[in-house]
Amino acid sequence: MDINWQGLITGAVTVYVLTYFTKKASFAAEEGELKFGLFMKGLGLVCLLFSIVPFVVMVTGNYQVDKPGETSALIWLTIGFGVGAIYTLGEGFFVKGRYDQDFISFSTPWTGKKQEKWDNLESVKFNVWCYWYTLKFKSGKVVRLSAYLGGHGHLLEYLEESGHNF
């Protein structure tokens, strides 16, 4: 049985980097503020670059046109990384929130602005698959806080002190 050392090392480095940035983001923003830092914005710019390069290669015809699958690979790379760039740049630049002892105000480009009182908080749960905290309120509104969101650690400490278990 051969061991894929490159894959093993790459996986370990990826886990370490993501864990590092998650821990760093927990308390990165001021208490009462929720926003993404440079990691998400940088990831968005990298995705944008990775979508522009295959597009330019395809448009200039600087690839083996007669080789099967080359054109479709360039198209799918452009689309995939382009969607990733839109998502991460949207998150990085437009997801913001504030909270204090009375309420939370949270805004995203995908779900709009939500403002809720802490008295109406029903539950706080951590979603392992999506790596976010889900705050459900009596009004039916849901606020999802990414584990990469700067300042979420302060908010979680506040919620624990307020008696919310998650």
mmCIF file of C-alpha atoms in Angstrom:
data_model
loop_
_atom_site.group_PDB
_atom_site.id
_atom_site.type_symbol
_atom_site.label_atom_id
_atom_site.label_comp_id
_atom_site.label_asym_id
_atom_site.label_seq_id
_atom_site.Cartn_x
_atom_site.Cartn_y
_atom_site.Cartn_z
ATOM 1 C CA MET A 1 0.000 0.000 0.000
ATOM 2 C CA ASP A 2 1.471 3.303 -1.097
ATOM 3 C CA ILE A 3 0.936 6.369 1.049
ATOM 4 C CA ASN A 4 0.129 9.603 -0.729
ATOM 5 C CA TRP A 5 2.463 11.827 1.313
ATOM 6 C CA GLN A 6 1.702 14.932 -0.718
ATOM 7 C CA GLY A 7 -2.033 14.600 -0.083
ATOM 8 C CA LEU A 8 -1.461 13.805 3.577
ATOM 9 C CA ILE A 9 0.808 16.809 4.115
ATOM 10 C CA THR A 10 -1.489 19.120 2.125
ATOM 11 C CA GLY A 11 -4.482 17.984 4.185
ATOM 12 C CA ALA A 12 -2.631 18.519 7.458
ATOM 13 C CA VAL A 13 -1.450 21.997 6.410
ATOM 14 C CA THR A 14 -4.992 22.908 5.331
ATOM 15 C CA VAL A 15 -6.464 21.810 8.665
ATOM 16 C CA TYR A 16 -3.779 23.751 10.551
ATOM 17 C CA VAL A 17 -4.281 26.953 8.506
ATOM 18 C CA LEU A 18 -8.075 26.857 8.829
ATOM 19 C CA THR A 19 -7.861 26.164 12.566
ATOM 20 C CA TYR A 20 -5.378 29.003 12.993
ATOM 21 C CA PHE A 21 -7.553 31.526 11.142
ATOM 22 C CA THR A 22 -10.681 30.399 12.977
ATOM 23 C CA LYS A 23 -9.060 30.896 16.379
ATOM 24 C CA LYS A 24 -7.563 34.191 15.285
ATOM 25 C CA ALA A 25 -10.939 35.425 13.987
ATOM 26 C CA SER A 26 -12.767 34.591 17.229
ATOM 27 C CA PHE A 27 -11.590 37.730 18.977
ATOM 28 C CA ALA A 28 -10.259 39.720 15.998
ATOM 29 C CA ALA A 29 -12.930 42.426 15.984
ATOM 30 C CA GLU A 30 -13.828 44.729 18.847
ATOM 31 C CA GLU A 31 -16.329 43.485 21.366
ATOM 32 C CA GLY A 32 -19.805 44.228 20.010
ATOM 33 C CA GLU A 33 -18.689 44.115 16.384
ATOM 34 C CA LEU A 34 -18.916 41.266 13.868
ATOM 35 C CA LYS A 35 -17.033 41.419 10.575
ATOM 36 C CA PHE A 36 -14.712 39.381 8.388
ATOM 37 C CA GLY A 37 -11.001 40.135 8.358
ATOM 38 C CA LEU A 38 -8.376 39.914 5.663
ATOM 39 C CA PHE A 39 -8.562 36.116 5.375
ATOM 40 C CA MET A 40 -11.980 36.102 3.676
ATOM 41 C CA LYS A 41 -11.166 39.111 1.499
ATOM 42 C CA GLY A 42 -7.842 37.552 0.478
ATOM 43 C CA LEU A 43 -9.519 34.244 -0.292
ATOM 44 C CA GLY A 44 -11.993 36.116 -2.503
ATOM 45 C CA LEU A 45 -9.192 37.832 -4.394
ATOM 46 C CA VAL A 46 -7.385 34.507 -4.890
ATOM 47 C CA CYS A 47 -10.602 32.964 -6.252
ATOM 48 C CA LEU A 48 -11.023 35.962 -8.558
ATOM 49 C CA LEU A 49 -7.480 35.499 -9.864
ATOM 50 C CA PHE A 50 -8.065 31.762 -10.332
ATOM 51 C CA SER A 51 -11.179 32.550 -12.377
ATOM 52 C CA ILE A 52 -9.554 35.254 -14.526
ATOM 53 C CA VAL A 53 -6.489 33.238 -15.548
ATOM 54 C CA PRO A 54 -8.368 30.336 -17.223
ATOM 55 C CA PHE A 55 -10.741 32.848 -18.843
ATOM 56 C CA VAL A 56 -7.824 34.801 -20.358
ATOM 57 C CA VAL A 57 -6.165 31.565 -21.510
ATOM 58 C CA MET A 58 -9.417 30.487 -23.168
ATOM 59 C CA VAL A 59 -10.088 33.860 -24.829
ATOM 60 C CA THR A 60 -6.535 34.188 -26.170
ATOM 61 C CA GLY A 61 -6.555 30.586 -27.406
ATOM 62 C CA ASN A 62 -3.274 29.936 -25.623
ATOM 63 C CA TYR A 63 -3.976 26.227 -24.984
ATOM 64 C CA GLN A 64 -4.277 22.956 -26.892
ATOM 65 C CA VAL A 65 -7.635 23.503 -28.579
ATOM 66 C CA ASP A 66 -7.639 20.090 -30.226
ATOM 67 C CA LYS A 67 -7.060 18.227 -26.954
ATOM 68 C CA PRO A 68 -10.383 16.797 -25.640
ATOM 69 C CA GLY A 69 -11.708 18.432 -22.482
ATOM 70 C CA GLU A 70 -9.367 21.449 -22.445
ATOM 71 C CA THR A 71 -12.044 23.992 -23.355
ATOM 72 C CA SER A 72 -14.635 22.596 -20.957
ATOM 73 C CA ALA A 73 -12.041 22.461 -18.156
ATOM 74 C CA LEU A 74 -11.228 26.146 -18.661
ATOM 75 C CA ILE A 75 -14.928 27.037 -18.725
ATOM 76 C CA TRP A 76 -15.657 25.123 -15.505
ATOM 77 C CA LEU A 77 -12.598 26.566 -13.743
ATOM 78 C CA THR A 78 -13.734 30.075 -14.693
ATOM 79 C CA ILE A 79 -17.296 29.432 -13.512
ATOM 80 C CA GLY A 80 -16.344 27.581 -10.313
ATOM 81 C CA PHE A 81 -13.751 30.038 -9.095
ATOM 82 C CA GLY A 82 -15.904 32.958 -10.304
ATOM 83 C CA VAL A 83 -18.798 31.809 -8.120
ATOM 84 C CA GLY A 84 -16.348 31.290 -5.244
ATOM 85 C CA ALA A 85 -15.001 34.808 -5.756
ATOM 86 C CA ILE A 86 -18.472 36.365 -5.743
ATOM 87 C CA TYR A 87 -19.398 34.499 -2.567
ATOM 88 C CA THR A 88 -16.216 35.159 -0.593
ATOM 89 C CA LEU A 89 -15.915 38.795 -1.672
ATOM 90 C CA GLY A 90 -19.604 39.322 -0.840
ATOM 91 C CA GLU A 91 -19.062 37.776 2.585
ATOM 92 C CA GLY A 92 -15.766 39.548 3.196
ATOM 93 C CA PHE A 93 -16.901 43.051 2.335
ATOM 94 C CA PHE A 94 -20.645 43.110 3.030
ATOM 95 C CA VAL A 95 -21.338 40.869 6.048
ATOM 96 C CA LYS A 96 -21.409 43.014 9.171
ATOM 97 C CA GLY A 97 -23.019 42.927 12.565
ATOM 98 C CA ARG A 98 -23.231 44.705 15.896
ATOM 99 C CA TYR A 99 -24.568 43.595 19.221
ATOM 100 C CA ASP A 100 -24.926 44.819 22.782
ATOM 101 C CA GLN A 101 -26.744 43.630 25.897
ATOM 102 C CA ASP A 102 -30.175 44.263 24.367
ATOM 103 C CA PHE A 103 -30.054 43.263 20.693
ATOM 104 C CA ILE A 104 -28.123 41.982 17.697
ATOM 105 C CA SER A 105 -28.137 43.622 14.281
ATOM 106 C CA PHE A 106 -26.727 41.525 11.437
ATOM 107 C CA SER A 107 -26.581 42.206 7.708
ATOM 108 C CA THR A 108 -25.592 40.026 4.755
ATOM 109 C CA PRO A 109 -25.969 40.528 0.997
ATOM 110 C CA TRP A 110 -27.808 37.183 0.823
ATOM 111 C CA THR A 111 -30.484 37.531 3.530
ATOM 112 C CA GLY A 112 -30.585 41.270 4.183
ATOM 113 C CA LYS A 113 -30.638 43.023 7.526
ATOM 114 C CA LYS A 114 -31.949 41.401 10.693
ATOM 115 C CA GLN A 115 -32.334 42.983 14.093
ATOM 116 C CA GLU A 116 -33.504 41.000 17.096
ATOM 117 C CA LYS A 117 -33.670 41.370 20.865
ATOM 118 C CA TRP A 118 -31.764 38.841 22.959
ATOM 119 C CA ASP A 119 -34.961 38.230 24.964
ATOM 120 C CA ASN A 120 -36.384 36.578 21.831
ATOM 121 C CA LEU A 121 -33.469 34.173 21.348
ATOM 122 C CA GLU A 122 -34.734 30.585 21.359
ATOM 123 C CA SER A 123 -31.616 28.553 20.591
ATOM 124 C CA VAL A 124 -27.949 28.629 19.665
ATOM 125 C CA LYS A 125 -26.518 25.648 17.819
ATOM 126 C CA PHE A 126 -23.227 24.897 16.122
ATOM 127 C CA ASN A 127 -23.425 23.357 12.647
ATOM 128 C CA VAL A 128 -20.341 21.162 12.214
ATOM 129 C CA TRP A 129 -20.783 20.709 8.464
ATOM 130 C CA CYS A 130 -21.085 24.400 7.618
ATOM 131 C CA TYR A 131 -18.895 25.594 10.497
ATOM 132 C CA TRP A 132 -21.295 28.260 11.708
ATOM 133 C CA TYR A 133 -23.424 29.073 14.727
ATOM 134 C CA THR A 134 -27.161 29.273 14.158
ATOM 135 C CA LEU A 135 -29.101 31.711 16.340
ATOM 136 C CA LYS A 136 -32.877 31.133 16.134
ATOM 137 C CA PHE A 137 -35.323 33.743 17.366
ATOM 138 C CA LYS A 138 -39.021 33.564 18.284
ATOM 139 C CA SER A 139 -39.895 35.675 15.226
ATOM 140 C CA GLY A 140 -38.604 32.866 13.007
ATOM 141 C CA LYS A 141 -35.533 34.811 11.945
ATOM 142 C CA VAL A 142 -32.238 32.968 11.861
ATOM 143 C CA VAL A 143 -28.780 34.522 12.142
ATOM 144 C CA ARG A 144 -25.861 32.389 11.003
ATOM 145 C CA LEU A 145 -22.441 33.366 12.338
ATOM 146 C CA SER A 146 -19.483 31.827 10.543
ATOM 147 C CA ALA A 147 -16.656 30.541 12.703
ATOM 148 C CA TYR A 148 -14.403 32.715 10.518
ATOM 149 C CA LEU A 149 -16.340 35.859 11.419
ATOM 150 C CA GLY A 150 -14.230 38.271 13.421
ATOM 151 C CA GLY A 151 -15.596 38.938 16.893
ATOM 152 C CA HIS A 152 -17.818 35.872 17.128
ATOM 153 C CA GLY A 153 -15.803 34.679 20.148
ATOM 154 C CA HIS A 154 -16.842 37.747 22.150
ATOM 155 C CA LEU A 155 -20.478 37.114 21.217
ATOM 156 C CA LEU A 156 -20.289 33.445 22.225
ATOM 157 C CA GLU A 157 -18.793 34.411 25.588
ATOM 158 C CA TYR A 158 -21.617 36.902 26.088
ATOM 159 C CA LEU A 159 -24.232 34.268 25.218
ATOM 160 C CA GLU A 160 -22.661 31.763 27.643
ATOM 161 C CA GLU A 161 -22.640 34.371 30.413
ATOM 162 C CA SER A 162 -26.300 35.072 29.630
ATOM 163 C CA GLY A 163 -27.163 31.410 30.223
ATOM 164 C CA HIS A 164 -27.459 30.110 26.650
ATOM 165 C CA ASN A 165 -26.068 26.644 26.072
ATOM 166 C CA PHE A 166 -24.776 25.421 22.727
#
